PDB file of C-alpha atoms in Angstrom:
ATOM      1  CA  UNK A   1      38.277 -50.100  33.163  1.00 83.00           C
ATOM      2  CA  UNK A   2      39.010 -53.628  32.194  1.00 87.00           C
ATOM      3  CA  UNK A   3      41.434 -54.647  29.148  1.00 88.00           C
ATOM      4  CA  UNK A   4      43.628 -57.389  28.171  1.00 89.00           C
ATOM      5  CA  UNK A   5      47.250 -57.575  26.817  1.00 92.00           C
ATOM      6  CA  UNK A   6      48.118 -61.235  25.144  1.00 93.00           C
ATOM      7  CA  UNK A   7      51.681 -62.152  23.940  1.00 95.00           C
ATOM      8  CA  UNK A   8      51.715 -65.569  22.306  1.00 95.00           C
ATOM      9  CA  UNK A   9      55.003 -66.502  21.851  1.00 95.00           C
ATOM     10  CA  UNK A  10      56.040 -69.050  18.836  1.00 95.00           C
ATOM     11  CA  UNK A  11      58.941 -70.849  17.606  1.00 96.00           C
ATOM     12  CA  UNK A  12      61.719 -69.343  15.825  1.00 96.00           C
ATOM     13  CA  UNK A  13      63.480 -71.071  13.303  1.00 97.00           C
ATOM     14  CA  UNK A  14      66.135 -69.524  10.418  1.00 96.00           C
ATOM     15  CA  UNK A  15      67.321 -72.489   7.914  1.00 97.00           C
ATOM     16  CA  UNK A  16      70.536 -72.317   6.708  1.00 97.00           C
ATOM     17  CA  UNK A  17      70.779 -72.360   3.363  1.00 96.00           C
ATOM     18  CA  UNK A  18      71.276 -75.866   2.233  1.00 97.00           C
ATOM     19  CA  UNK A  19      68.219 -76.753   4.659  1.00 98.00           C
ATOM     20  CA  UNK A  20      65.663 -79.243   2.675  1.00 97.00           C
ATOM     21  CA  UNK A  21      62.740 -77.409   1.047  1.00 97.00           C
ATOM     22  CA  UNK A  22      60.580 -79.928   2.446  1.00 97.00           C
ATOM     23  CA  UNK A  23      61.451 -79.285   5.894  1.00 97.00           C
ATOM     24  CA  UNK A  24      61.147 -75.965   5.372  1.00 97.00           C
ATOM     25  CA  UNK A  25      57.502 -76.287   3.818  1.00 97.00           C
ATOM     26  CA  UNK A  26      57.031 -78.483   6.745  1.00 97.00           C
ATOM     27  CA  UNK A  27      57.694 -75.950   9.161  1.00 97.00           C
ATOM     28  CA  UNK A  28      56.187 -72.832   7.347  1.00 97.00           C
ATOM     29  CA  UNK A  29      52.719 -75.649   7.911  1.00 97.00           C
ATOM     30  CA  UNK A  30      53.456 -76.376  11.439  1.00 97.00           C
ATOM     31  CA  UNK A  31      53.570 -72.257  12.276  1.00 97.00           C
ATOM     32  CA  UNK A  32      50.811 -71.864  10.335  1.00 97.00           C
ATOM     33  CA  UNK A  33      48.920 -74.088  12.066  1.00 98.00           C
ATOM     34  CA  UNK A  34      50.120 -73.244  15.474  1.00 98.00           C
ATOM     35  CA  UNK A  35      48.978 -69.420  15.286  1.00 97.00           C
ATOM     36  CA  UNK A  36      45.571 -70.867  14.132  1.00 97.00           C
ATOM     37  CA  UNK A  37      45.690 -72.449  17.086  1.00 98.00           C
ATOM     38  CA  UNK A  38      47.027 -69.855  19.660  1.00 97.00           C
ATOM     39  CA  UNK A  39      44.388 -67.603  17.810  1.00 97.00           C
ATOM     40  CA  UNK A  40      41.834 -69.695  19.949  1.00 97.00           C
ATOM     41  CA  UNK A  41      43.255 -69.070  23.292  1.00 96.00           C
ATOM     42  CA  UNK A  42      43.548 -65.007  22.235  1.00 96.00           C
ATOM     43  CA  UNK A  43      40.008 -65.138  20.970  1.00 95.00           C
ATOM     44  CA  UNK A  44      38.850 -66.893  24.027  1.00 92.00           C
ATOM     45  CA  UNK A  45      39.931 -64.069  26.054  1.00 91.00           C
ATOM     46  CA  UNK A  46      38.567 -61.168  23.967  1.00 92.00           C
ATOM     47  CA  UNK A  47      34.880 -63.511  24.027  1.00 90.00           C
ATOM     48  CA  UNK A  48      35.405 -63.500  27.864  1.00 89.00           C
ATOM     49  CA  UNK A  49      37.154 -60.332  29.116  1.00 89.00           C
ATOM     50  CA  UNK A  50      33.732 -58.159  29.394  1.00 92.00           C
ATOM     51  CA  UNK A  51      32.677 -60.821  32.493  1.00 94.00           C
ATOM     52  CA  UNK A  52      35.188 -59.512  34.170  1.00 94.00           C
ATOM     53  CA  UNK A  53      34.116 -55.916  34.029  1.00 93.00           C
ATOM     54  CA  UNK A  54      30.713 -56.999  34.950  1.00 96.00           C
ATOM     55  CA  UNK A  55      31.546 -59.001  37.483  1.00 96.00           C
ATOM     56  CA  UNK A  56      32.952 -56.131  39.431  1.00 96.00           C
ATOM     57  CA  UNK A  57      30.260 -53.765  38.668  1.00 96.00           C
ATOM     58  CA  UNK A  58      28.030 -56.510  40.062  1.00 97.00           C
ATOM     59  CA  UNK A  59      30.227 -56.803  43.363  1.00 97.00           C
ATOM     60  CA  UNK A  60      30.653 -54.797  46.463  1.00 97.00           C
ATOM     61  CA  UNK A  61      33.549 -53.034  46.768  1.00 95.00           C
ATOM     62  CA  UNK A  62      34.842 -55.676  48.951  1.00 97.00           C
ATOM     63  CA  UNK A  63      33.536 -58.359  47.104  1.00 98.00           C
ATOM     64  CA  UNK A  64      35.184 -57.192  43.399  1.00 96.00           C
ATOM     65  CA  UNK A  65      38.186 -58.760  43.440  1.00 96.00           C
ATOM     66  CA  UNK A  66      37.395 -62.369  44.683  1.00 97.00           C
ATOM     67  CA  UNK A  67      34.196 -61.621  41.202  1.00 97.00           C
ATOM     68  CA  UNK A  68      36.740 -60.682  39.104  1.00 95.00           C
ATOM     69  CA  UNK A  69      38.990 -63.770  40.213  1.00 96.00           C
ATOM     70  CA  UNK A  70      35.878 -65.929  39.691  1.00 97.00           C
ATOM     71  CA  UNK A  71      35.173 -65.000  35.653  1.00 95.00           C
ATOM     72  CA  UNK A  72      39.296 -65.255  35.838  1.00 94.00           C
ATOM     73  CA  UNK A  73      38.975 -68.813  36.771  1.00 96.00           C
ATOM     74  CA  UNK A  74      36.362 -69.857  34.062  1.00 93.00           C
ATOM     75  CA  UNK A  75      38.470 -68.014  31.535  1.00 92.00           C
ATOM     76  CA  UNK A  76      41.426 -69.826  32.573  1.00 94.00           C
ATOM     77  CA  UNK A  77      39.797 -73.277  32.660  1.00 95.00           C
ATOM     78  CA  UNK A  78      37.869 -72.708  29.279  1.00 93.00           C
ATOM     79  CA  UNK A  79      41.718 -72.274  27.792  1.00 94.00           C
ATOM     80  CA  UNK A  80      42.463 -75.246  29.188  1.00 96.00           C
ATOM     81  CA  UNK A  81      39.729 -77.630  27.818  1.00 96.00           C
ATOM     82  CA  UNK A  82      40.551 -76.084  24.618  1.00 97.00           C
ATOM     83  CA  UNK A  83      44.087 -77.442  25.251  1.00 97.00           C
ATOM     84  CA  UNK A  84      42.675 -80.670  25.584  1.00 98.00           C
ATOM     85  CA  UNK A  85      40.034 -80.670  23.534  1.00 97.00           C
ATOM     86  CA  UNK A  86      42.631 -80.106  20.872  1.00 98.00           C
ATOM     87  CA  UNK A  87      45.760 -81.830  22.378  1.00 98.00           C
ATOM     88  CA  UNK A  88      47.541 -78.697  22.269  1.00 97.00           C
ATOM     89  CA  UNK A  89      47.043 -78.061  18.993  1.00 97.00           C
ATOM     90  CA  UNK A  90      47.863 -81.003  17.467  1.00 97.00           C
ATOM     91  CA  UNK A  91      44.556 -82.346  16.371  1.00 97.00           C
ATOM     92  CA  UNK A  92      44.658 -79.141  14.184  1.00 97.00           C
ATOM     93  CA  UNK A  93      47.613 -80.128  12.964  1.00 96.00           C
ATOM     94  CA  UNK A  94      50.180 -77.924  14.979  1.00 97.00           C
ATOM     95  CA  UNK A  95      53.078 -80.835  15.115  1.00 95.00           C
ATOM     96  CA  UNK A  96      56.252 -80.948  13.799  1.00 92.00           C
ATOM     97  CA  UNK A  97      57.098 -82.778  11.746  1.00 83.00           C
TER      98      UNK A  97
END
């Protein structure tokens, strides 16, 4: 059996209560933007977490780990060109302020 488990964490921010509305609206955006962002990386995973399975069932029993490592590896690196394909995030707008 193969599954995944993602946590993205974000951010927390309470304003007080003589915080700018602006600022606020700015960082309601910024969050907004950011989980549209981290959505990527999650979605990434759940495109790419069947390899993994099939890797394996491919492989030898003593080959199964090093395939599953393998897909691992791709995963991990497609995450990362999405990092900087997008800067981060911030050529989809996840920057504050």
């Amino acid at each position: 059996t193969v599954s995944y488990d993602v946590k993205v964490t974000v951010p927390h921010w309470q304003p007080t209560s003589d915080t700018d509305q602006k600022l606020i609206v700015q960082w309601n955006d910024y969050l907004n933007k950011l989980a549209l962002h981290e959505q990527g990386h999650v979605d990434s995973v759940a495109r790419n977490y069947l390899r993994v399975k099939e890797a394996i069932r491919k492989a030898t029993c003593s080959t199964a780990e090093q395939a599953a490592q393998d897909v691992l590896d791709i995963v991990r690196q497609a995450n990362a060109e999405y990092d900087q394909q997008t800067n981060h995030g911030e050529t989809q707008g996840a920057i504050f302020p």
